[in-house]
CSV table of C-alpha atoms and ligand atoms in Angstrom, one decimal:
chain,number,residue,atom,x,y,z
A,18,VAL,CA,90.9,118.1,74.2
A,19,PRO,CA,87.8,116.3,75.7
A,20,ALA,CA,85.8,115.9,72.4
A,21,ALA,CA,88.9,114.6,70.6
A,22,GLU,CA,89.2,111.7,73.1
A,23,LYS,CA,86.6,109.7,71.2
A,24,LYS,CA,88.4,110.2,67.9
A,25,ARG,CA,90.8,107.7,66.3
A,26,TRP,CA,94.2,109.3,66.5
A,27,THR,CA,97.0,108.6,64.0
A,28,LEU,CA,100.6,109.7,63.8
A,29,SER,CA,99.7,112.1,60.9
A,30,ASP,CA,97.7,114.1,63.4
A,31,PHE,CA,100.9,115.2,65.0
A,32,ASP,CA,104.1,117.1,64.2
A,33,ILE,CA,106.8,115.3,66.2
A,34,GLY,CA,109.5,117.4,67.9
A,35,LYS,CA,112.6,116.6,69.9
A,36,PRO,CA,113.0,113.5,72.1
A,37,LEU,CA,112.3,114.3,75.8
A,38,GLY,CA,113.7,111.1,77.2
A,39,ARG,CA,114.1,107.4,76.6
A,40,GLY,CA,112.4,104.9,79.0
A,41,LYS,CA,112.7,101.2,79.2
A,42,PHE,CA,109.9,100.5,76.7
A,43,GLY,CA,110.4,103.3,74.3
A,44,HIS,CA,111.1,107.0,73.7
A,45,VAL,CA,109.1,110.1,74.6
A,46,TYR,CA,108.8,113.0,72.1
A,47,ILE,CA,107.4,116.5,72.3
A,48,ALA,CA,104.6,116.8,69.7
A,49,ARG,CA,102.0,119.2,68.5
A,50,GLU,CA,98.5,118.1,67.5
A,51,LYS,CA,98.1,119.8,64.1
A,52,ARG,CA,94.5,121.0,64.2
A,53,SER,CA,94.5,122.4,67.8
A,54,ASN,CA,98.2,123.3,67.9
A,55,HIS,CA,98.1,121.6,71.4
A,56,ILE,CA,101.5,120.6,72.7
A,57,VAL,CA,101.6,117.1,74.1
A,58,ALA,CA,104.2,114.4,75.0
A,59,LEU,CA,104.0,111.3,72.8
A,60,LYS,CA,105.3,108.1,74.4
A,61,VAL,CA,106.2,105.5,71.7
A,62,LEU,CA,106.2,101.9,72.9
A,63,PHE,CA,107.3,99.0,70.8
A,64,LYS,CA,104.6,96.2,70.6
A,65,SER,CA,107.4,93.6,70.4
A,66,GLN,CA,108.8,94.7,73.8
A,67,LEU,CA,105.4,95.0,75.4
A,68,LYS,CA,104.5,91.5,74.2
A,69,GLN,CA,107.8,89.9,75.5
A,70,SER,CA,107.3,91.7,78.9
A,71,GLN,CA,103.6,90.6,78.9
A,72,VAL,CA,102.6,94.1,79.9
A,73,GLU,CA,99.9,94.8,77.2
A,74,HIS,CA,97.2,94.3,79.8
A,75,GLN,CA,98.9,97.0,82.0
A,76,ILE,CA,98.7,99.5,79.2
A,77,ARG,CA,95.0,98.9,78.7
A,78,ARG,CA,94.5,99.2,82.4
A,79,GLU,CA,96.6,102.4,82.6
A,80,VAL,CA,94.5,104.0,79.8
A,81,GLU,CA,91.3,102.9,81.5
A,82,ILE,CA,92.3,104.2,84.9
A,83,GLN,CA,93.8,107.4,83.6
A,84,SER,CA,90.7,108.2,81.5
A,85,HIS,CA,88.8,108.8,84.8
A,86,LEU,CA,91.5,110.9,86.6
A,87,ARG,CA,91.5,114.7,86.5
A,88,HIS,CA,93.8,116.4,89.1
A,89,PRO,CA,96.3,119.2,88.8
A,90,ASN,CA,99.0,116.9,90.3
A,91,ILE,CA,98.3,114.0,88.0
A,92,LEU,CA,99.7,114.0,84.5
A,93,ARG,CA,96.9,113.6,82.0
A,94,LEU,CA,96.8,110.7,79.6
A,95,TYR,CA,94.6,112.1,76.8
A,96,GLY,CA,94.4,108.9,74.7
A,97,TYR,CA,96.4,106.3,72.7
A,98,PHE,CA,96.6,104.8,69.3
A,99,TYR,CA,98.7,102.2,67.6
A,100,ASP,CA,100.1,101.1,64.3
A,101,GLN,CA,101.7,97.9,63.0
A,102,LYS,CA,104.7,97.9,65.4
A,103,ARG,CA,104.1,100.6,68.0
A,104,VAL,CA,101.6,101.8,70.7
A,105,TYR,CA,101.5,105.6,71.2
A,106,LEU,CA,100.4,107.3,74.5
A,107,ILE,CA,99.2,110.9,74.1
A,108,LEU,CA,100.2,112.6,77.3
A,109,GLU,CA,100.1,116.0,78.9
A,110,TYR,CA,103.5,117.7,78.4
A,111,ALA,CA,105.4,118.6,81.6
A,112,PRO,CA,107.6,121.6,80.5
A,113,LYS,CA,110.0,121.4,83.5
A,114,GLY,CA,110.8,117.7,83.0
A,115,GLU,CA,111.7,115.0,85.4
A,116,LEU,CA,111.9,115.5,89.1
A,117,TYR,CA,114.7,113.0,89.7
A,118,LYS,CA,117.0,115.1,87.5
A,119,GLU,CA,116.2,118.1,89.7
A,120,LEU,CA,116.9,116.1,92.8
A,121,GLN,CA,120.2,114.9,91.4
A,122,LYS,CA,121.1,118.5,90.6
A,123,CYS,CA,120.2,119.9,94.0
A,124,LYS,CA,121.4,116.7,95.9
A,125,TYR,CA,118.4,117.3,98.3
A,126,PHE,CA,115.6,119.8,98.7
A,127,SER,CA,114.9,122.4,101.4
A,128,GLU,CA,112.2,121.5,103.9
A,129,LYS,CA,109.8,124.0,102.4
A,130,ARG,CA,110.3,122.5,98.9
A,131,ALA,CA,110.1,118.9,100.2
A,132,ALA,CA,106.9,119.7,102.2
A,133,THR,CA,105.2,121.5,99.3
A,134,TYR,CA,105.9,118.5,97.0
A,135,VAL,CA,104.8,115.9,99.7
A,136,ALA,CA,101.5,117.9,100.4
A,137,SER,CA,100.7,118.1,96.6
A,138,LEU,CA,101.3,114.4,96.2
A,139,ALA,CA,99.2,113.6,99.3
A,140,ARG,CA,96.3,115.6,97.7
A,141,ALA,CA,96.7,113.7,94.4
A,142,LEU,CA,96.8,110.3,96.2
A,143,ILE,CA,93.8,111.2,98.4
A,144,TYR,CA,92.0,111.9,95.1
A,145,CYS,CA,93.2,108.6,93.5
A,146,HIS,CA,92.3,106.5,96.6
A,147,GLY,CA,88.9,108.2,96.6
A,148,LYS,CA,88.4,106.6,93.2
A,149,HIS,CA,89.7,103.2,94.5
A,150,VAL,CA,92.9,103.6,92.5
A,151,ILE,CA,96.3,102.9,94.0
A,152,HIS,CA,99.4,104.0,92.1
A,153,ARG,CA,101.9,101.5,93.6
A,154,ASP,CA,104.9,103.0,91.9
A,155,ILE,CA,105.5,106.4,93.6
A,156,LYS,CA,109.2,107.3,93.1
A,157,PRO,CA,111.2,110.3,91.7
A,158,GLU,CA,111.4,108.7,88.2
A,159,ASN,CA,107.6,108.9,88.0
A,160,LEU,CA,107.2,112.5,89.0
A,161,LEU,CA,107.3,115.4,86.5
A,162,ILE,CA,107.3,119.1,86.9
A,163,GLY,CA,104.6,121.3,85.4
A,164,ALA,CA,104.9,124.9,84.0
A,165,LYS,CA,104.3,126.4,87.5
A,166,GLY,CA,106.8,124.1,89.2
A,167,GLU,CA,104.0,121.9,90.5
A,168,LEU,CA,104.5,118.1,90.7
A,169,LYS,CA,102.7,115.7,88.4
A,170,ILE,CA,102.4,112.0,89.1
A,171,ALA,CA,103.0,110.2,85.9
A,172,ASP,CA,103.0,106.6,84.7
A,173,PHE,CA,100.1,104.6,86.0
A,174,GLY,CA,101.5,101.6,84.3
A,175,TRP,CA,101.5,99.8,87.7
A,176,ALA,CA,98.3,101.3,89.1
A,177,VAL,CA,95.3,99.1,90.0
A,178,HIS,CA,91.8,99.4,91.0
A,179,THR,CA,91.8,98.2,94.7
A,180,PHE,CA,89.1,95.6,94.2
A,181,ASN,CA,91.4,93.5,92.0
A,182,ARG,CA,94.7,93.8,93.9
A,183,ARG,CA,97.6,91.9,92.4
A,184,ARG,CA,100.8,90.5,93.8
A,185,THR,CA,103.0,91.3,90.8
A,186,MET,CA,106.3,92.9,91.8
A,187,CYS,CA,106.8,96.5,90.6
A,188,GLY,CA,109.9,98.4,89.5
A,189,THR,CA,112.8,99.3,91.8
A,190,LEU,CA,112.8,97.7,95.3
A,191,ASP,CA,113.6,100.8,97.2
A,192,TYR,CA,110.1,102.1,97.3
A,193,LEU,CA,108.2,98.9,98.0
A,194,PRO,CA,106.6,98.6,101.4
A,195,PRO,CA,107.0,95.5,103.5
A,196,GLU,CA,103.7,93.9,102.4
A,197,MET,CA,104.7,94.2,98.7
A,198,VAL,CA,108.2,93.0,99.3
A,199,GLU,CA,106.7,90.0,101.2
A,200,SER,CA,104.1,90.0,98.4
A,201,VAL,CA,101.1,89.6,100.7
A,202,GLU,CA,97.8,91.3,100.0
A,203,HIS,CA,98.2,95.1,99.8
A,204,ASP,CA,95.9,98.2,99.8
A,205,ALA,CA,96.0,101.9,99.3
A,206,ASN,CA,98.3,102.3,102.3
A,207,VAL,CA,101.2,101.1,100.1
A,208,ASP,CA,101.2,104.6,98.5
A,209,ILE,CA,101.6,106.2,102.1
A,210,TRP,CA,104.7,104.1,102.6
A,211,SER,CA,106.2,105.1,99.2
A,212,LEU,CA,105.4,108.8,99.9
A,213,GLY,CA,107.3,108.4,103.2
A,214,VAL,CA,110.3,107.0,101.3
A,215,LEU,CA,110.0,109.8,98.8
A,216,CYS,CA,109.9,112.5,101.6
A,217,TYR,CA,113.0,111.0,103.1
A,218,GLU,CA,114.8,111.0,99.8
A,219,PHE,CA,113.7,114.6,99.1
A,220,LEU,CA,115.4,115.6,102.4
A,221,TYR,CA,118.5,113.4,102.4
A,222,GLY,CA,119.1,112.8,98.7
A,223,VAL,CA,119.0,109.0,99.2
A,224,PRO,CA,116.2,106.5,99.9
A,225,PRO,CA,116.0,105.3,103.6
A,226,PHE,CA,116.7,101.6,103.0
A,227,GLU,CA,119.3,101.9,100.3
A,228,ALA,CA,122.0,99.1,100.4
A,229,LYS,CA,124.5,97.7,98.0
A,230,GLU,CA,122.8,94.4,97.5
A,231,HIS,CA,119.0,93.8,96.7
A,232,SER,CA,118.9,91.3,99.6
A,233,ASP,CA,120.1,93.9,102.1
A,234,THR,CA,117.6,96.5,100.9
A,235,TYR,CA,114.9,93.8,101.2
A,236,LYS,CA,116.0,93.1,104.9
A,237,ARG,CA,116.1,96.8,105.8
A,238,ILE,CA,112.6,97.3,104.4
A,239,VAL,CA,111.0,94.4,106.2
A,240,GLN,CA,112.8,95.3,109.4
A,241,VAL,CA,111.9,99.0,108.8
A,242,ASP,CA,115.6,99.7,109.6
A,243,LEU,CA,115.0,103.5,109.5
A,244,LYS,CA,118.0,105.7,110.4
A,245,PHE,CA,118.4,109.5,110.0
A,246,PRO,CA,121.9,110.7,109.0
A,247,PRO,CA,123.4,113.6,111.0
A,248,LYS,CA,123.8,115.5,107.7
A,249,PRO,CA,122.0,117.3,106.2
A,250,ILE,CA,120.3,118.8,109.3
A,251,VAL,CA,116.6,117.9,109.2
A,252,SER,CA,113.9,119.1,111.7
A,253,SER,CA,112.5,116.7,114.2
A,254,ALA,CA,109.0,117.5,112.8
A,255,ALA,CA,110.1,116.1,109.4
A,256,LYS,CA,111.5,113.0,111.1
A,257,ASP,CA,108.3,112.6,113.1
A,258,LEU,CA,106.2,112.6,109.9
A,259,ILE,CA,108.5,110.1,108.1
A,260,SER,CA,108.4,107.8,111.2
A,261,GLN,CA,104.6,107.8,111.1
A,262,MET,CA,104.5,106.8,107.5
A,263,LEU,CA,107.2,104.2,107.4
A,264,VAL,CA,105.4,101.8,109.7
A,265,LYS,CA,105.4,98.0,108.9
A,266,ASP,CA,101.7,97.5,109.8
A,267,SER,CA,100.0,99.3,106.9
A,268,SER,CA,96.9,100.0,109.0
A,269,GLN,CA,99.0,102.0,111.4
A,270,ARG,CA,100.5,104.4,108.8
A,271,LEU,CA,99.5,108.0,109.1
A,272,PRO,CA,96.4,108.5,106.9
A,273,LEU,CA,96.9,111.0,104.0
A,274,HIS,CA,94.4,113.5,105.3
A,275,LYS,CA,96.2,113.5,108.7
A,276,LEU,CA,99.5,114.1,106.9
A,277,LEU,CA,98.0,117.3,105.5
A,278,GLU,CA,97.4,118.4,109.2
A,279,HIS,CA,100.9,117.4,110.4
A,280,PRO,CA,102.8,120.4,111.9
A,281,TRP,CA,105.7,119.9,109.5
A,282,ILE,CA,103.4,120.1,106.5
A,283,VAL,CA,101.3,123.0,107.9
A,284,GLN,CA,104.5,125.0,108.7
A,285,ASN,CA,106.4,124.3,105.5
A,286,ALA,CA,104.2,123.5,102.6
A,287,ASP,CA,103.3,126.3,100.2
A,288,PRO,CA,99.4,126.0,100.0
A,289,SER,CA,99.4,126.6,96.2
A,290,GLY,CA,101.4,123.3,95.8
B,314,AK4,O1,109.7,111.3,81.1
B,314,AK4,C1,110.4,111.6,80.1
B,314,AK4,O2,111.1,110.9,79.4
B,314,AK4,C2,110.5,113.0,80.0
B,314,AK4,N1,109.3,113.9,80.0
B,314,AK4,N2,109.7,115.2,80.0
B,314,AK4,C3,108.6,116.0,79.9
B,314,AK4,C4,107.5,115.1,79.9
B,314,AK4,N3,106.2,115.4,79.8
B,314,AK4,C5,105.3,114.3,79.7
B,314,AK4,N4,105.7,113.0,79.8
B,314,AK4,C6,107.0,112.8,79.8
B,314,AK4,N5,107.4,111.5,79.9
B,314,AK4,C7,106.4,110.4,79.9
B,314,AK4,C8,105.9,110.2,81.3
B,314,AK4,C9,104.9,109.1,81.3
B,314,AK4,C10,103.5,109.2,81.6
B,314,AK4,N6,102.8,108.0,81.5
B,314,AK4,C11,103.6,107.0,81.2
B,314,AK4,N7,103.0,105.7,81.0
B,314,AK4,C12,103.8,104.6,80.7
B,314,AK4,O3,105.0,104.7,80.4
B,314,AK4,N8,103.1,103.5,80.6
B,314,AK4,C13,103.6,102.2,80.3
B,314,AK4,C14,104.8,102.1,79.5
B,314,AK4,C15,105.2,100.8,79.3
B,314,AK4,C16,104.6,99.7,79.8
B,314,AK4,C17,103.5,99.9,80.6
B,314,AK4,CL1,102.8,98.5,81.3
B,314,AK4,C18,103.0,101.1,80.9
B,314,AK4,S1,105.2,107.4,80.9
B,314,AK4,C19,108.0,113.8,79.9
């Protein structure tokens, strides 16, 4: 709906449908824009909660960043509006829902499915990095599934333009690379680390540095305490790729364009993504 982006949206422009999920800051509903009959997802955020979490600036940055991103594996944010108490994000609807629920159901993915997802995410991140945007919060909870089973990166609430890198801590610890856990300067290579963590979790069903206590996860990340369980059986090519991504020195991580040429990706990823 390109032309409509300039327009001032209000709640009366939409028929609201069933709730799709409830996040930390508010609920997501399926909705239909009345004039175009276009189906969207509407995320409703309470201003009170945004204020007390001091994340209003992040919403504005997210809208600004997302307004320039157009990629088949990035969930569109068409626009936003607000009323007295709430802020509404108008989002592309992902008919097959949340990836993490799919991962919980399957326990772990086949190498073909994992490689196809990782390749599509690598292409989306190459696109973002080309626009000096780093996502910084790549994890199963922020991945949705489109109508054709393709992955869509959602929630750029933690994304930044690389010229103004910030040291704020993100969501769950599991996905943070050493430089963010040690809160030193970080760059686009943080997304390569998180993609490596994601690839491991796709194949084993658990993230690589999981531990009971936060402090133990922190230690395992900064020591890059990477171990591959004996079960499920995973190819050495997959382990080789993961080992080249989960490298402490961010400049030594396998660049994303090299990832797309890695034998495990070439042999297992479905080119259509
Ligand atoms: O996820 C579900 O519950 C289920 N679901 N199922 C299908 C489906 N189709 C589309 N979207 C869904 N969900 C919304 C995904 C988001 C995209 N972008 C976001 N941005 C954001 O939350 N920003 C934000 C919030 C609070 C503070 C700050 Cl700082 C930033 S959330 C869908």
